[in-house]
Amino acid sequence: MPPNTIVHSSKTTTPQHSPSGASQSTSKSKSLVNGGPVVEPISAFYLFAIVNVLAALFAPIPDCDEVFNYWEPTHYLNHKYGLQTWEYSPDYSIRSWLYIVIHAIVGKFGSLFSTKKSFEFYFIRVVLALTCALCESRLFTTVSRALNPRIGGWFMAVMLFSPGMFNASVAYLPSSFSMYTTMLGMTSFMDWRGGSKTHIGIMWFGIGAVVGWPFSAALVGPFVVEELILASITKDVEVFRRIVDGSVRSVIVLALQVAVDTFFYHKVVVVPWKIVSYNIFSGSGRGPDIFGTEPADFYIRNLLLNFNVWFILAICAGPLLVLQYVYSMESTTKFTLMRSAFFVCPFYMWLAIFSAQAHKEERFMFPMYPFLGLNAAIALHSTLAYVGNTDPGKLMSMIPARLKFAVVVVSMMLAVDIGILRTFGTITAYRAPLLVFSALQQPDLAKAGDMLCLGKEWYRFPSSYFLPNGIHAKFIRSDFNGLLPGEFNEAKVGFGLFAGTWLIPPGMNDKNIADPGKFFDPSHCSFLVDSYFPSATSSPLEPNYVLNQESWEKVKCSSFLDTTSTSMVGRILWLPNVAWIPGRYRRRWGQYCLLRRRTVGQ
């Protein structure tokens, strides 16, 4: 069968022919039968919401940048104190307060229902979970109607059962926010019902770039190029008006951001440009590379862990489209090869761009996750269409249908099971920091003015939301020799609102050079959080405080995976501690503890 052709009217770019060549101008009832999603949109939302809320309640925080750059500033706005990174110093100002204010408003609303700050933390997370579920269900519905219901179904499976989405859906990070807006932008560019929505799509990608992460703007590029190519074919001059319309909407959001940041920093700041400038044009001794580099295959390994089979399918989507064209296979979508190519290429573009960068972090992939899910769904649907071919002249028709069905079912169940085992394994291995701080809520245990100290466990601190009011987190010396966060200035009288956002903090720099002023005297610590792993070696700056029972008593401890002595399989997946699991594969555990200083005579 020859490749599809699409006829475009002069006013719209609505596809006029189906894969079989029949007109798509069908009745509404036929559209619902052939073009509707396999699951009702409201049911899809409930499924996404259930999984995302579970993530909000149980997922650990894997990235200390999320805590110190986003949770702590939010805590400062709502509770008047918190830890401050150099990025929020007015000298550098490469973080926007607009993104923080949005979440602070949500948190303040949540505080109406409970006086516990940890409730506020989880309330914000649940709102993020539901926001992500809305975006996922919207994109799922659009993929089902614009491409194919089965592609929509597989897209849902990828998003529901991938450990990567489990973490990204509730991460308080600009890259997660950009992921939300990416889904809405994709929806606008895909949904041609009622005419082209180019301006809406550009607006959503623009909001993601301005309020979230500026680099995510690159993802709109292929869609704009496609619109321009289609406009040149159809002589649709309106495309330029739509592009300008979407751009103007994005600029309006940028103006709002500049106004908010000017209020907080007490100077005019265009944060998206500051971020781009620091990461690309900062020069020697500055920039992202000073915070660590990774090999070129880092994202390949990371995405295999977080998406397993789905990532492999996503990689195959492009080649499968080419094979369909070359061998004139039956198309599996309602769009031409060109349009399908523009849908799948952002995944490759993003992966190539960020793999070429020396500094790599898992969160940099978040905006691309919806494209990964779409690519995987398209590839799987194309593969199943070929495998299910019953044409007597085709090789696949010679394989018994039951055997093909069994192979497909086992493969998909394996992908789902691996995803669930990794998700559960991550929760059970690394959730301890979200658990041990609850002990501080015990009556008469902690009082305002107490200091909780962090040594080698500084980067796992889950934020001041887990500390009772009036208790501050402090850092003591460890083997880490980079720059630690300071504290927002708590000045009130004579300094106006939120003085800590515009008063220049001491000891900050953009070269990751340690500041001795950030360290606290351990003898003044009321509480201390530390870990103990049997396989780890102590050092003069990192003694085993957990074992020092003369000076410290255990208030609460929780198991934490000992990654050094646990096999790779045990680190990647959840494994039960049962006799039939060989000893070398079992998970090994350490302790993550909240300690209280013993008083004399105790």
JSON list of N, CA and C in Angstrom, two decimals, residues 60 163 166 417-431 561 569-575 587 589:
[
{"chain": "A", "resi": 60, "resn": "PRO", "atom": "N", "xyz": [10.84, 9.36, 47.27]},
{"chain": "A", "resi": 60, "resn": "PRO", "atom": "CA", "xyz": [11.92, 10.13, 47.92]},
{"chain": "A", "resi": 60, "resn": "PRO", "atom": "C", "xyz": [12.32, 11.31, 47.04]},
{"chain": "A", "resi": 163, "resn": "PRO", "atom": "N", "xyz": [9.21, 4.25, 36.09]},
{"chain": "A", "resi": 163, "resn": "PRO", "atom": "CA", "xyz": [9.80, 4.89, 37.27]},
{"chain": "A", "resi": 163, "resn": "PRO", "atom": "C", "xyz": [10.20, 6.34, 37.02]},
{"chain": "A", "resi": 166, "resn": "PHE", "atom": "N", "xyz": [7.18, 8.43, 37.47]},
{"chain": "A", "resi": 166, "resn": "PHE", "atom": "CA", "xyz": [6.80, 8.40, 38.89]},
{"chain": "A", "resi": 166, "resn": "PHE", "atom": "C", "xyz": [7.55, 9.48, 39.66]},
{"chain": "A", "resi": 417, "resn": "ASP", "atom": "N", "xyz": [6.28, -4.97, 34.92]},
{"chain": "A", "resi": 417, "resn": "ASP", "atom": "CA", "xyz": [6.79, -5.51, 36.19]},
{"chain": "A", "resi": 417, "resn": "ASP", "atom": "C", "xyz": [8.14, -4.92, 36.57]},
{"chain": "A", "resi": 418, "resn": "ILE", "atom": "N", "xyz": [9.02, -4.77, 35.60]},
{"chain": "A", "resi": 418, "resn": "ILE", "atom": "CA", "xyz": [10.32, -4.18, 35.88]},
{"chain": "A", "resi": 418, "resn": "ILE", "atom": "C", "xyz": [10.15, -2.75, 36.37]},
{"chain": "A", "resi": 419, "resn": "GLY", "atom": "N", "xyz": [9.24, -2.01, 35.72]},
{"chain": "A", "resi": 419, "resn": "GLY", "atom": "CA", "xyz": [8.99, -0.64, 36.15]},
{"chain": "A", "resi": 419, "resn": "GLY", "atom": "C", "xyz": [8.47, -0.58, 37.58]},
{"chain": "A", "resi": 420, "resn": "ILE", "atom": "N", "xyz": [7.53, -1.46, 37.91]},
{"chain": "A", "resi": 420, "resn": "ILE", "atom": "CA", "xyz": [6.98, -1.47, 39.27]},
{"chain": "A", "resi": 420, "resn": "ILE", "atom": "C", "xyz": [8.04, -1.88, 40.29]},
{"chain": "A", "resi": 421, "resn": "LEU", "atom": "N", "xyz": [8.84, -2.88, 39.96]},
{"chain": "A", "resi": 421, "resn": "LEU", "atom": "CA", "xyz": [9.88, -3.33, 40.89]},
{"chain": "A", "resi": 421, "resn": "LEU", "atom": "C", "xyz": [10.92, -2.25, 41.12]},
{"chain": "A", "resi": 422, "resn": "ARG", "atom": "N", "xyz": [11.26, -1.50, 40.08]},
{"chain": "A", "resi": 422, "resn": "ARG", "atom": "CA", "xyz": [12.23, -0.42, 40.27]},
{"chain": "A", "resi": 422, "resn": "ARG", "atom": "C", "xyz": [11.63, 0.71, 41.11]},
{"chain": "A", "resi": 423, "resn": "THR", "atom": "N", "xyz": [10.38, 1.05, 40.83]},
{"chain": "A", "resi": 423, "resn": "THR", "atom": "CA", "xyz": [9.73, 2.10, 41.60]},
{"chain": "A", "resi": 423, "resn": "THR", "atom": "C", "xyz": [9.65, 1.73, 43.08]},
{"chain": "A", "resi": 424, "resn": "PHE", "atom": "N", "xyz": [9.18, 0.52, 43.35]},
{"chain": "A", "resi": 424, "resn": "PHE", "atom": "CA", "xyz": [9.06, 0.08, 44.74]},
{"chain": "A", "resi": 424, "resn": "PHE", "atom": "C", "xyz": [10.44, -0.06, 45.38]},
{"chain": "A", "resi": 425, "resn": "GLY", "atom": "N", "xyz": [11.41, -0.49, 44.58]},
{"chain": "A", "resi": 425, "resn": "GLY", "atom": "CA", "xyz": [12.76, -0.61, 45.10]},
{"chain": "A", "resi": 425, "resn": "GLY", "atom": "C", "xyz": [13.35, 0.72, 45.49]},
{"chain": "A", "resi": 426, "resn": "THR", "atom": "N", "xyz": [13.07, 1.76, 44.71]},
{"chain": "A", "resi": 426, "resn": "THR", "atom": "CA", "xyz": [13.56, 3.10, 45.03]},
{"chain": "A", "resi": 426, "resn": "THR", "atom": "C", "xyz": [12.91, 3.63, 46.29]},
{"chain": "A", "resi": 427, "resn": "ILE", "atom": "N", "xyz": [11.62, 3.41, 46.43]},
{"chain": "A", "resi": 427, "resn": "ILE", "atom": "CA", "xyz": [10.91, 3.89, 47.62]},
{"chain": "A", "resi": 427, "resn": "ILE", "atom": "C", "xyz": [11.45, 3.23, 48.87]},
{"chain": "A", "resi": 428, "resn": "THR", "atom": "N", "xyz": [11.56, 1.91, 48.85]},
{"chain": "A", "resi": 428, "resn": "THR", "atom": "CA", "xyz": [12.02, 1.19, 50.04]},
{"chain": "A", "resi": 428, "resn": "THR", "atom": "C", "xyz": [13.48, 1.46, 50.36]},
{"chain": "A", "resi": 429, "resn": "ALA", "atom": "N", "xyz": [14.27, 1.78, 49.35]},
{"chain": "A", "resi": 429, "resn": "ALA", "atom": "CA", "xyz": [15.71, 1.97, 49.57]},
{"chain": "A", "resi": 429, "resn": "ALA", "atom": "C", "xyz": [16.05, 3.34, 50.10]},
{"chain": "A", "resi": 430, "resn": "TYR", "atom": "N", "xyz": [15.34, 4.40, 49.63]},
{"chain": "A", "resi": 430, "resn": "TYR", "atom": "CA", "xyz": [15.82, 5.76, 49.86]},
{"chain": "A", "resi": 430, "resn": "TYR", "atom": "C", "xyz": [14.81, 6.69, 50.52]},
{"chain": "A", "resi": 431, "resn": "ARG", "atom": "N", "xyz": [13.75, 6.15, 51.10]},
{"chain": "A", "resi": 431, "resn": "ARG", "atom": "CA", "xyz": [12.71, 7.01, 51.66]},
{"chain": "A", "resi": 431, "resn": "ARG", "atom": "C", "xyz": [13.00, 7.45, 53.09]},
{"chain": "A", "resi": 561, "resn": "LEU", "atom": "N", "xyz": [19.37, 1.84, 52.08]},
{"chain": "A", "resi": 561, "resn": "LEU", "atom": "CA", "xyz": [20.11, 0.87, 51.29]},
{"chain": "A", "resi": 561, "resn": "LEU", "atom": "C", "xyz": [21.61, 1.17, 51.31]},
{"chain": "A", "resi": 569, "resn": "VAL", "atom": "N", "xyz": [21.80, -5.70, 40.84]},
{"chain": "A", "resi": 569, "resn": "VAL", "atom": "CA", "xyz": [20.40, -6.09, 40.73]},
{"chain": "A", "resi": 569, "resn": "VAL", "atom": "C", "xyz": [19.61, -5.56, 41.92]},
{"chain": "A", "resi": 570, "resn": "GLY", "atom": "N", "xyz": [20.18, -5.68, 43.11]},
{"chain": "A", "resi": 570, "resn": "GLY", "atom": "CA", "xyz": [19.51, -5.19, 44.32]},
{"chain": "A", "resi": 570, "resn": "GLY", "atom": "C", "xyz": [19.38, -3.68, 44.35]},
{"chain": "A", "resi": 571, "resn": "ARG", "atom": "N", "xyz": [20.32, -2.98, 43.72]},
{"chain": "A", "resi": 571, "resn": "ARG", "atom": "CA", "xyz": [20.23, -1.52, 43.66]},
{"chain": "A", "resi": 571, "resn": "ARG", "atom": "C", "xyz": [19.18, -1.07, 42.66]},
{"chain": "A", "resi": 572, "resn": "ILE", "atom": "N", "xyz": [19.04, -1.83, 41.58]},
{"chain": "A", "resi": 572, "resn": "ILE", "atom": "CA", "xyz": [18.14, -1.43, 40.51]},
{"chain": "A", "resi": 572, "resn": "ILE", "atom": "C", "xyz": [16.69, -1.78, 40.82]},
{"chain": "A", "resi": 573, "resn": "LEU", "atom": "N", "xyz": [16.46, -2.99, 41.37]},
{"chain": "A", "resi": 573, "resn": "LEU", "atom": "CA", "xyz": [15.11, -3.49, 41.56]},
{"chain": "A", "resi": 573, "resn": "LEU", "atom": "C", "xyz": [14.85, -3.84, 43.02]},
{"chain": "A", "resi": 574, "resn": "TRP", "atom": "N", "xyz": [13.59, -3.90, 43.38]},
{"chain": "A", "resi": 574, "resn": "TRP", "atom": "CA", "xyz": [13.21, -4.41, 44.69]},
{"chain": "A", "resi": 574, "resn": "TRP", "atom": "C", "xyz": [13.30, -5.92, 44.67]},
{"chain": "A", "resi": 575, "resn": "LEU", "atom": "N", "xyz": [13.96, -6.48, 45.67]},
{"chain": "A", "resi": 575, "resn": "LEU", "atom": "CA", "xyz": [14.06, -7.92, 45.83]},
{"chain": "A", "resi": 575, "resn": "LEU", "atom": "C", "xyz": [13.63, -8.28, 47.25]},
{"chain": "A", "resi": 587, "resn": "ARG", "atom": "N", "xyz": [19.65, -7.41, 49.21]},
{"chain": "A", "resi": 587, "resn": "ARG", "atom": "CA", "xyz": [19.92, -6.01, 49.53]},
{"chain": "A", "resi": 587, "resn": "ARG", "atom": "C", "xyz": [20.53, -5.91, 50.93]},
{"chain": "A", "resi": 589, "resn": "TRP", "atom": "N", "xyz": [21.70, -3.30, 54.13]},
{"chain": "A", "resi": 589, "resn": "TRP", "atom": "CA", "xyz": [21.11, -2.11, 54.71]},
{"chain": "A", "resi": 589, "resn": "TRP", "atom": "C", "xyz": [22.02, -1.42, 55.72]}
]
